[in-house]
């Protein structure tokens, strides 16, 4: 099991759970999210089997729009903790419920930042935390001005918003934003625009298939990027991306890490699915503690998805591993580099 440090004793107040059974509720029957749910399930069950706790887990699958009946079925059986839902829309639906529910560990986060109901926790593989870490890293590197080059997809726009928010919190000047367009003429215009108004660094939020092409149109200088730049590229990664820094989960960043070596591995051949498997691994470790009669007030976990810290708002802050592409390969960035 991954190392866990409890920084304070369990709280003396709070609702006790009815049993130690954990219900894993996932959209396994959804045409859209079924594959992602399967990966989370595989990681969760693998971690449970390694801990000798498979008998504690009940898996309840549902289709699109079926999260509420799935949770009702779990609660009717007297479970101690619900793990799920997985998607943002399902989480929004669950949080809107007026009726009482069991203790819950959601595998996503809400969009509006509202306070969570009592006995509700969240952990997420969101790009928000990665973007915030990159913003702090850039400022620590001495970067004082940045250009943001981003595509229009929801994921990449979330990354940009999170980066800009953290950048401004750190006292950075307003970034210059540029819309990504793969058309060569538009990339040429992008190069001209950035060159005419130079910045200390560029932040790149594009799909992996466009990453090397886009970087070739950027002026020399530091580049920070969303982790998806490495998802569509063969190994070793193109030398065209040398020097790019991004954030990755430890499970993919350093699979030989002794802290992770003892965990059950699965070869999905897809980094997106591997991240979801790692989410399942960490979710089970946290679920074991949150299913206790009185859960701990604070938790620190060096997990497969990063360092997880339970905040006073009952969300788990996640910090991934800084990476840099050097000599065509992605390598962990050591402290001070």
CSV table of C-alpha atoms in Angstrom, one decimal:
chain,number,residue,atom,x,y,z
A,1,UNK,CA,0.0,0.0,0.0
A,2,UNK,CA,1.2,3.6,-0.6
A,3,UNK,CA,2.6,5.5,2.3
A,4,UNK,CA,0.0,7.4,4.3
A,5,UNK,CA,0.7,10.0,7.0
A,6,UNK,CA,-2.2,11.2,9.2
A,7,UNK,CA,-1.2,14.6,10.5
A,8,UNK,CA,-3.9,14.8,13.2
A,9,UNK,CA,-6.1,12.4,15.1
A,10,UNK,CA,-9.7,11.6,13.8
A,11,UNK,CA,-12.3,14.2,14.6
A,12,UNK,CA,-14.5,13.6,17.6
A,13,UNK,CA,-17.6,14.6,15.7
A,14,UNK,CA,-19.3,13.5,12.4
A,15,UNK,CA,-21.6,10.8,11.3
A,16,UNK,CA,-20.4,7.2,11.8
A,17,UNK,CA,-20.7,4.9,8.8
A,18,UNK,CA,-23.2,1.9,8.9
A,19,UNK,CA,-20.7,-0.7,7.7
A,20,UNK,CA,-17.2,-1.0,6.3
A,21,UNK,CA,-18.5,-1.9,2.8
A,22,UNK,CA,-17.5,0.4,0.0
A,23,UNK,CA,-19.7,0.9,-3.0
A,24,UNK,CA,-17.9,1.8,-6.2
A,25,UNK,CA,-20.4,3.6,-8.5
A,26,UNK,CA,-19.3,4.1,-12.1
A,27,UNK,CA,-20.9,4.7,-15.5
A,28,UNK,CA,-19.9,1.3,-16.7
A,29,UNK,CA,-22.9,1.1,-19.0
A,30,UNK,CA,-22.4,4.5,-20.7
A,31,UNK,CA,-21.3,4.5,-24.4
A,32,UNK,CA,-19.4,7.6,-23.7
A,33,UNK,CA,-17.7,7.0,-20.4
A,34,UNK,CA,-17.7,3.2,-20.2
A,35,UNK,CA,-14.1,2.8,-21.1
A,36,UNK,CA,-12.9,5.4,-18.6
A,37,UNK,CA,-15.1,3.7,-15.9
A,38,UNK,CA,-13.6,0.3,-16.7
A,39,UNK,CA,-10.1,1.7,-16.1
A,40,UNK,CA,-11.0,3.2,-12.8
A,41,UNK,CA,-12.7,0.0,-11.8
A,42,UNK,CA,-9.7,-2.0,-12.7
A,43,UNK,CA,-7.4,0.1,-10.6
A,44,UNK,CA,-9.7,0.2,-7.6
A,45,UNK,CA,-10.2,-3.6,-7.6
A,46,UNK,CA,-6.5,-4.2,-8.1
A,47,UNK,CA,-5.7,-2.1,-5.1
A,48,UNK,CA,-8.4,-3.8,-3.0
A,49,UNK,CA,-7.2,-7.2,-4.0
A,50,UNK,CA,-3.6,-6.3,-3.0
A,51,UNK,CA,-4.9,-5.1,0.4
A,52,UNK,CA,-6.9,-8.3,0.9
A,53,UNK,CA,-10.1,-6.3,1.0
A,54,UNK,CA,-11.9,-7.4,-2.2
A,55,UNK,CA,-14.9,-8.6,-0.1
A,56,UNK,CA,-15.5,-5.0,1.1
A,57,UNK,CA,-16.1,-3.7,-2.4
A,58,UNK,CA,-19.5,-3.7,-4.2
A,59,UNK,CA,-19.4,-2.4,-7.8
A,60,UNK,CA,-22.5,-0.8,-9.1
A,61,UNK,CA,-22.6,0.2,-12.8
A,62,UNK,CA,-25.0,2.6,-14.4
A,63,UNK,CA,-25.7,4.2,-17.7
A,64,UNK,CA,-26.0,7.8,-18.7
A,65,UNK,CA,-28.5,9.5,-16.3
A,66,UNK,CA,-28.6,6.6,-14.0
A,67,UNK,CA,-26.4,7.7,-11.1
A,68,UNK,CA,-29.2,8.5,-8.6
A,69,UNK,CA,-30.8,5.0,-8.8
A,70,UNK,CA,-27.3,3.5,-8.5
A,71,UNK,CA,-26.6,5.5,-5.3
A,72,UNK,CA,-30.1,4.7,-3.9
A,73,UNK,CA,-29.4,0.9,-4.5
A,74,UNK,CA,-26.1,1.2,-2.6
A,75,UNK,CA,-27.6,3.1,0.3
A,76,UNK,CA,-30.5,0.6,0.5
A,77,UNK,CA,-27.9,-2.2,1.1
A,78,UNK,CA,-26.4,-0.2,4.1
A,79,UNK,CA,-23.0,0.5,2.7
A,80,UNK,CA,-20.5,2.6,4.6
A,81,UNK,CA,-19.0,4.7,1.8
A,82,UNK,CA,-19.9,5.6,-1.8
A,83,UNK,CA,-17.0,6.1,-4.2
A,84,UNK,CA,-18.2,8.0,-7.3
A,85,UNK,CA,-19.7,9.5,-9.3
A,86,UNK,CA,-17.0,9.8,-12.0
A,87,UNK,CA,-18.3,12.6,-14.3
A,88,UNK,CA,-18.9,16.3,-13.6
A,89,UNK,CA,-22.5,16.2,-14.7
A,90,UNK,CA,-23.2,13.2,-12.5
A,91,UNK,CA,-21.6,14.9,-9.5
A,92,UNK,CA,-23.7,18.0,-10.1
A,93,UNK,CA,-26.8,15.8,-10.1
A,94,UNK,CA,-25.7,14.1,-6.8
A,95,UNK,CA,-24.9,17.4,-5.1
A,96,UNK,CA,-28.3,18.8,-6.0
A,97,UNK,CA,-30.0,16.0,-4.1
A,98,UNK,CA,-32.0,17.3,-1.2
A,99,UNK,CA,-32.2,13.9,0.7
A,100,UNK,CA,-29.6,12.6,3.1
A,101,UNK,CA,-27.0,10.3,1.7
A,102,UNK,CA,-24.1,8.1,2.8
A,103,UNK,CA,-20.6,9.4,3.1
A,104,UNK,CA,-19.3,9.9,-0.4
A,105,UNK,CA,-15.9,10.2,-2.2
A,106,UNK,CA,-16.5,11.7,-5.6
A,107,UNK,CA,-14.0,11.1,-8.4
A,108,UNK,CA,-14.4,14.6,-9.9
A,109,UNK,CA,-14.9,18.1,-8.8
A,110,UNK,CA,-17.7,20.6,-9.2
A,111,UNK,CA,-17.4,23.5,-11.6
A,112,UNK,CA,-18.9,26.2,-9.3
A,113,UNK,CA,-16.6,25.9,-6.3
A,114,UNK,CA,-19.6,25.6,-3.9
A,115,UNK,CA,-19.1,24.2,-0.4
A,116,UNK,CA,-19.5,20.5,-0.3
A,117,UNK,CA,-22.2,18.9,1.8
A,118,UNK,CA,-21.3,17.2,5.1
A,119,UNK,CA,-19.6,13.8,4.7
A,120,UNK,CA,-18.8,14.5,1.0
A,121,UNK,CA,-15.2,14.4,-0.3
A,122,UNK,CA,-13.8,14.9,-3.8
A,123,UNK,CA,-10.6,13.9,-5.6
A,124,UNK,CA,-10.0,14.5,-9.3
A,125,UNK,CA,-7.6,14.0,-12.2
A,126,UNK,CA,-8.3,17.5,-13.3
A,127,UNK,CA,-5.8,19.7,-15.3
A,128,UNK,CA,-6.5,22.6,-12.9
A,129,UNK,CA,-3.9,21.4,-10.3
A,130,UNK,CA,-1.3,20.7,-13.1
A,131,UNK,CA,-1.8,24.2,-14.5
A,132,UNK,CA,-1.5,25.8,-11.1
A,133,UNK,CA,1.8,24.0,-10.5
A,134,UNK,CA,3.2,25.0,-13.9
A,135,UNK,CA,2.3,28.7,-13.2
A,136,UNK,CA,4.2,28.5,-9.8
A,137,UNK,CA,7.1,26.8,-11.5
A,138,UNK,CA,7.3,29.4,-14.3
A,139,UNK,CA,7.4,32.2,-11.8
A,140,UNK,CA,10.0,30.3,-9.7
A,141,UNK,CA,12.0,30.0,-13.0
A,142,UNK,CA,12.1,33.8,-13.2
A,143,UNK,CA,9.4,34.1,-15.9
A,144,UNK,CA,7.6,37.4,-15.7
A,145,UNK,CA,5.5,37.5,-18.9
A,146,UNK,CA,3.8,34.7,-20.8
A,147,UNK,CA,1.9,34.1,-24.0
A,148,UNK,CA,-0.9,31.5,-23.8
A,149,UNK,CA,-1.5,29.5,-27.0
A,150,UNK,CA,-4.5,27.2,-26.6
A,151,UNK,CA,-7.1,25.3,-28.6
A,152,UNK,CA,-10.8,25.7,-28.0
A,153,UNK,CA,-11.6,22.4,-26.4
A,154,UNK,CA,-13.1,22.4,-22.9
A,155,UNK,CA,-10.1,20.6,-21.4
A,156,UNK,CA,-7.6,23.0,-22.8
A,157,UNK,CA,-9.6,26.0,-21.9
A,158,UNK,CA,-9.9,24.7,-18.3
A,159,UNK,CA,-6.1,24.4,-18.2
A,160,UNK,CA,-5.7,28.0,-19.5
A,161,UNK,CA,-8.1,29.4,-16.9
A,162,UNK,CA,-6.4,27.6,-14.0
A,163,UNK,CA,-3.0,28.7,-15.2
A,164,UNK,CA,-4.0,32.3,-15.5
A,165,UNK,CA,-5.7,32.4,-12.1
A,166,UNK,CA,-2.7,31.0,-10.4
A,167,UNK,CA,-0.4,33.2,-12.4
A,168,UNK,CA,-2.3,36.3,-11.3
A,169,UNK,CA,-2.3,35.1,-7.7
A,170,UNK,CA,1.4,35.0,-7.9
A,171,UNK,CA,1.6,38.6,-9.0
A,172,UNK,CA,2.2,37.9,-12.7
A,173,UNK,CA,1.2,40.4,-15.4
A,174,UNK,CA,-1.8,39.6,-17.6
A,175,UNK,CA,-0.9,36.9,-20.1
A,176,UNK,CA,-1.3,37.4,-23.8
A,177,UNK,CA,-3.8,34.9,-25.2
A,178,UNK,CA,-3.6,33.4,-28.7
A,179,UNK,CA,-6.1,31.0,-30.3
A,180,UNK,CA,-4.5,27.9,-31.7
A,181,UNK,CA,-5.3,27.0,-35.4
A,182,UNK,CA,-3.4,24.2,-37.1
A,183,UNK,CA,-3.6,25.9,-40.5
A,184,UNK,CA,0.0,26.7,-41.6
A,185,UNK,CA,-1.0,30.3,-42.5
A,186,UNK,CA,-2.5,30.8,-39.1
A,187,UNK,CA,0.6,29.3,-37.4
A,188,UNK,CA,2.7,31.7,-39.4
A,189,UNK,CA,0.6,34.6,-38.2
A,190,UNK,CA,0.9,33.3,-34.7
A,191,UNK,CA,4.7,33.3,-35.0
A,192,UNK,CA,4.6,36.9,-36.2
A,193,UNK,CA,2.3,38.0,-33.4
A,194,UNK,CA,4.4,36.5,-30.7
A,195,UNK,CA,7.6,37.8,-32.2
A,196,UNK,CA,6.3,41.3,-32.4
A,197,UNK,CA,5.3,41.3,-28.7
A,198,UNK,CA,7.8,39.0,-27.1
A,199,UNK,CA,7.3,37.4,-23.7
A,200,UNK,CA,9.6,35.5,-21.4
A,201,UNK,CA,7.8,32.1,-22.1
A,202,UNK,CA,5.0,30.5,-23.9
A,203,UNK,CA,2.3,28.2,-22.4
A,204,UNK,CA,1.0,25.6,-24.8
A,205,UNK,CA,-2.4,23.9,-24.5
A,206,UNK,CA,-2.9,21.8,-27.6
A,207,UNK,CA,-3.4,18.1,-28.4
A,208,UNK,CA,-0.3,16.0,-28.7
A,209,UNK,CA,-0.6,15.6,-32.4
A,210,UNK,CA,-0.1,19.3,-32.9
A,211,UNK,CA,2.5,19.9,-30.1
A,212,UNK,CA,5.7,19.5,-32.1
A,213,UNK,CA,4.3,21.4,-35.1
A,214,UNK,CA,3.2,24.3,-33.0
A,215,UNK,CA,6.5,24.6,-31.0
A,216,UNK,CA,8.3,24.8,-34.3
A,217,UNK,CA,6.5,28.1,-35.0
A,218,UNK,CA,7.3,29.6,-31.6
A,219,UNK,CA,10.3,31.8,-30.9
A,220,UNK,CA,13.2,30.4,-28.9
A,221,UNK,CA,12.6,30.4,-25.1
A,222,UNK,CA,11.0,28.4,-22.3
A,223,UNK,CA,7.8,26.5,-23.1
A,224,UNK,CA,5.4,25.1,-20.5
A,225,UNK,CA,2.6,22.8,-21.6
A,226,UNK,CA,-0.5,20.7,-20.8
A,227,UNK,CA,0.4,17.1,-20.2
A,228,UNK,CA,-1.6,16.0,-23.3
A,229,UNK,CA,1.2,17.1,-25.5
A,230,UNK,CA,2.9,13.8,-24.8
A,231,UNK,CA,-0.2,11.6,-25.3
A,232,UNK,CA,-0.2,11.2,-29.1
A,233,UNK,CA,3.5,11.0,-29.7
A,234,UNK,CA,5.6,7.9,-30.2
A,235,UNK,CA,8.4,7.0,-27.8
A,236,UNK,CA,11.0,8.4,-27.8
A,237,UNK,CA,9.2,11.8,-28.0
A,238,UNK,CA,10.2,14.0,-30.9
A,239,UNK,CA,13.3,16.1,-30.3
A,240,UNK,CA,11.2,19.0,-31.6
A,241,UNK,CA,9.8,19.2,-28.1
A,242,UNK,CA,13.1,19.4,-26.2
A,243,UNK,CA,12.9,21.8,-23.3
A,244,UNK,CA,9.2,21.7,-22.9
A,245,UNK,CA,8.1,21.4,-19.2
A,246,UNK,CA,4.8,19.9,-18.1
A,247,UNK,CA,3.2,18.0,-15.3
A,248,UNK,CA,2.5,14.2,-15.2
A,249,UNK,CA,1.2,11.8,-12.6
A,250,UNK,CA,3.9,9.7,-10.9
A,251,UNK,CA,2.4,6.5,-12.3
A,252,UNK,CA,3.5,7.6,-15.8
A,253,UNK,CA,6.3,10.0,-14.9
A,254,UNK,CA,8.4,7.5,-13.0
A,255,UNK,CA,7.0,4.0,-13.1
A,256,UNK,CA,10.2,2.6,-11.5
A,257,UNK,CA,9.7,4.6,-8.3
A,258,UNK,CA,10.1,2.2,-5.4
A,259,UNK,CA,7.0,3.7,-3.8
A,260,UNK,CA,4.9,2.6,-6.8
A,261,UNK,CA,6.8,-0.6,-7.8
A,262,UNK,CA,4.8,-2.9,-5.5
A,263,UNK,CA,1.4,-1.7,-6.8
A,264,UNK,CA,-0.4,-3.9,-9.4
A,265,UNK,CA,0.3,-2.7,-12.9
A,266,UNK,CA,-1.8,-3.0,-16.1
A,267,UNK,CA,-0.6,-2.2,-19.6
A,268,UNK,CA,-3.4,-0.4,-21.4
A,269,UNK,CA,-1.1,1.1,-24.0
A,270,UNK,CA,-2.9,4.5,-23.6
A,271,UNK,CA,-1.8,7.3,-21.2
A,272,UNK,CA,-5.3,8.6,-20.8
A,273,UNK,CA,-6.5,5.2,-19.6
A,274,UNK,CA,-3.4,4.6,-17.5
A,275,UNK,CA,-4.2,7.9,-15.6
A,276,UNK,CA,-7.7,6.6,-14.9
A,277,UNK,CA,-6.3,3.3,-13.7
A,278,UNK,CA,-4.0,5.2,-11.3
A,279,UNK,CA,-7.0,7.2,-10.1
A,280,UNK,CA,-8.7,3.9,-9.2
A,281,UNK,CA,-5.6,2.8,-7.2
A,282,UNK,CA,-5.5,6.0,-5.2
A,283,UNK,CA,-9.3,6.1,-4.7
A,284,UNK,CA,-9.2,2.7,-2.9
A,285,UNK,CA,-6.5,3.8,-0.6
A,286,UNK,CA,-8.4,6.9,0.4
A,287,UNK,CA,-11.7,5.0,0.6
A,288,UNK,CA,-10.3,2.7,3.2
A,289,UNK,CA,-9.7,5.6,5.5
A,290,UNK,CA,-12.9,7.5,4.7
A,291,UNK,CA,-14.9,4.4,5.4
A,292,UNK,CA,-13.7,4.3,9.0
A,293,UNK,CA,-16.5,5.0,11.6
A,294,UNK,CA,-15.0,8.5,12.1
A,295,UNK,CA,-12.7,9.5,9.2
A,296,UNK,CA,-9.4,11.4,9.8
A,297,UNK,CA,-9.5,15.2,9.6
A,298,UNK,CA,-6.3,15.4,7.6
A,299,UNK,CA,-4.6,12.9,5.2
A,300,UNK,CA,-1.4,13.1,3.2
A,301,UNK,CA,-0.8,10.4,0.5
A,302,UNK,CA,2.0,10.0,-2.0
A,303,UNK,CA,-0.1,8.3,-4.5
A,304,UNK,CA,-0.1,7.1,-8.1
A,305,UNK,CA,-1.7,10.3,-9.3
A,306,UNK,CA,0.5,12.6,-7.2
A,307,UNK,CA,0.8,13.9,-3.7
A,308,UNK,CA,-2.8,14.1,-2.3
A,309,UNK,CA,-3.6,16.4,0.6
A,310,UNK,CA,-7.1,16.6,2.3
A,311,UNK,CA,-8.0,20.3,2.5
A,312,UNK,CA,-10.4,21.8,5.1
A,313,UNK,CA,-13.0,22.0,2.3
A,314,UNK,CA,-12.8,18.1,2.1
A,315,UNK,CA,-11.4,18.1,-1.4
A,316,UNK,CA,-8.1,16.4,-2.1
A,317,UNK,CA,-5.5,18.8,-3.5
A,318,UNK,CA,-3.2,16.9,-6.0
A,319,UNK,CA,0.3,17.8,-7.0
A,320,UNK,CA,1.8,15.8,-9.9
A,321,UNK,CA,5.4,15.4,-11.0
A,322,UNK,CA,7.2,18.1,-13.0
A,323,UNK,CA,8.6,16.8,-16.3
A,324,UNK,CA,11.0,18.1,-19.0
A,325,UNK,CA,11.6,16.7,-22.5
A,326,UNK,CA,15.3,16.2,-22.9
A,327,UNK,CA,17.1,14.5,-25.8
A,328,UNK,CA,13.7,13.5,-27.2
A,329,UNK,CA,12.5,11.8,-24.0
A,330,UNK,CA,10.3,12.8,-21.1
A,331,UNK,CA,12.2,12.9,-17.8
A,332,UNK,CA,11.3,13.8,-14.3
A,333,UNK,CA,12.5,17.3,-13.4
A,334,UNK,CA,14.6,17.2,-10.2
A,335,UNK,CA,14.5,19.9,-7.6
A,336,UNK,CA,16.6,22.8,-8.5
A,337,UNK,CA,16.7,22.0,-12.3
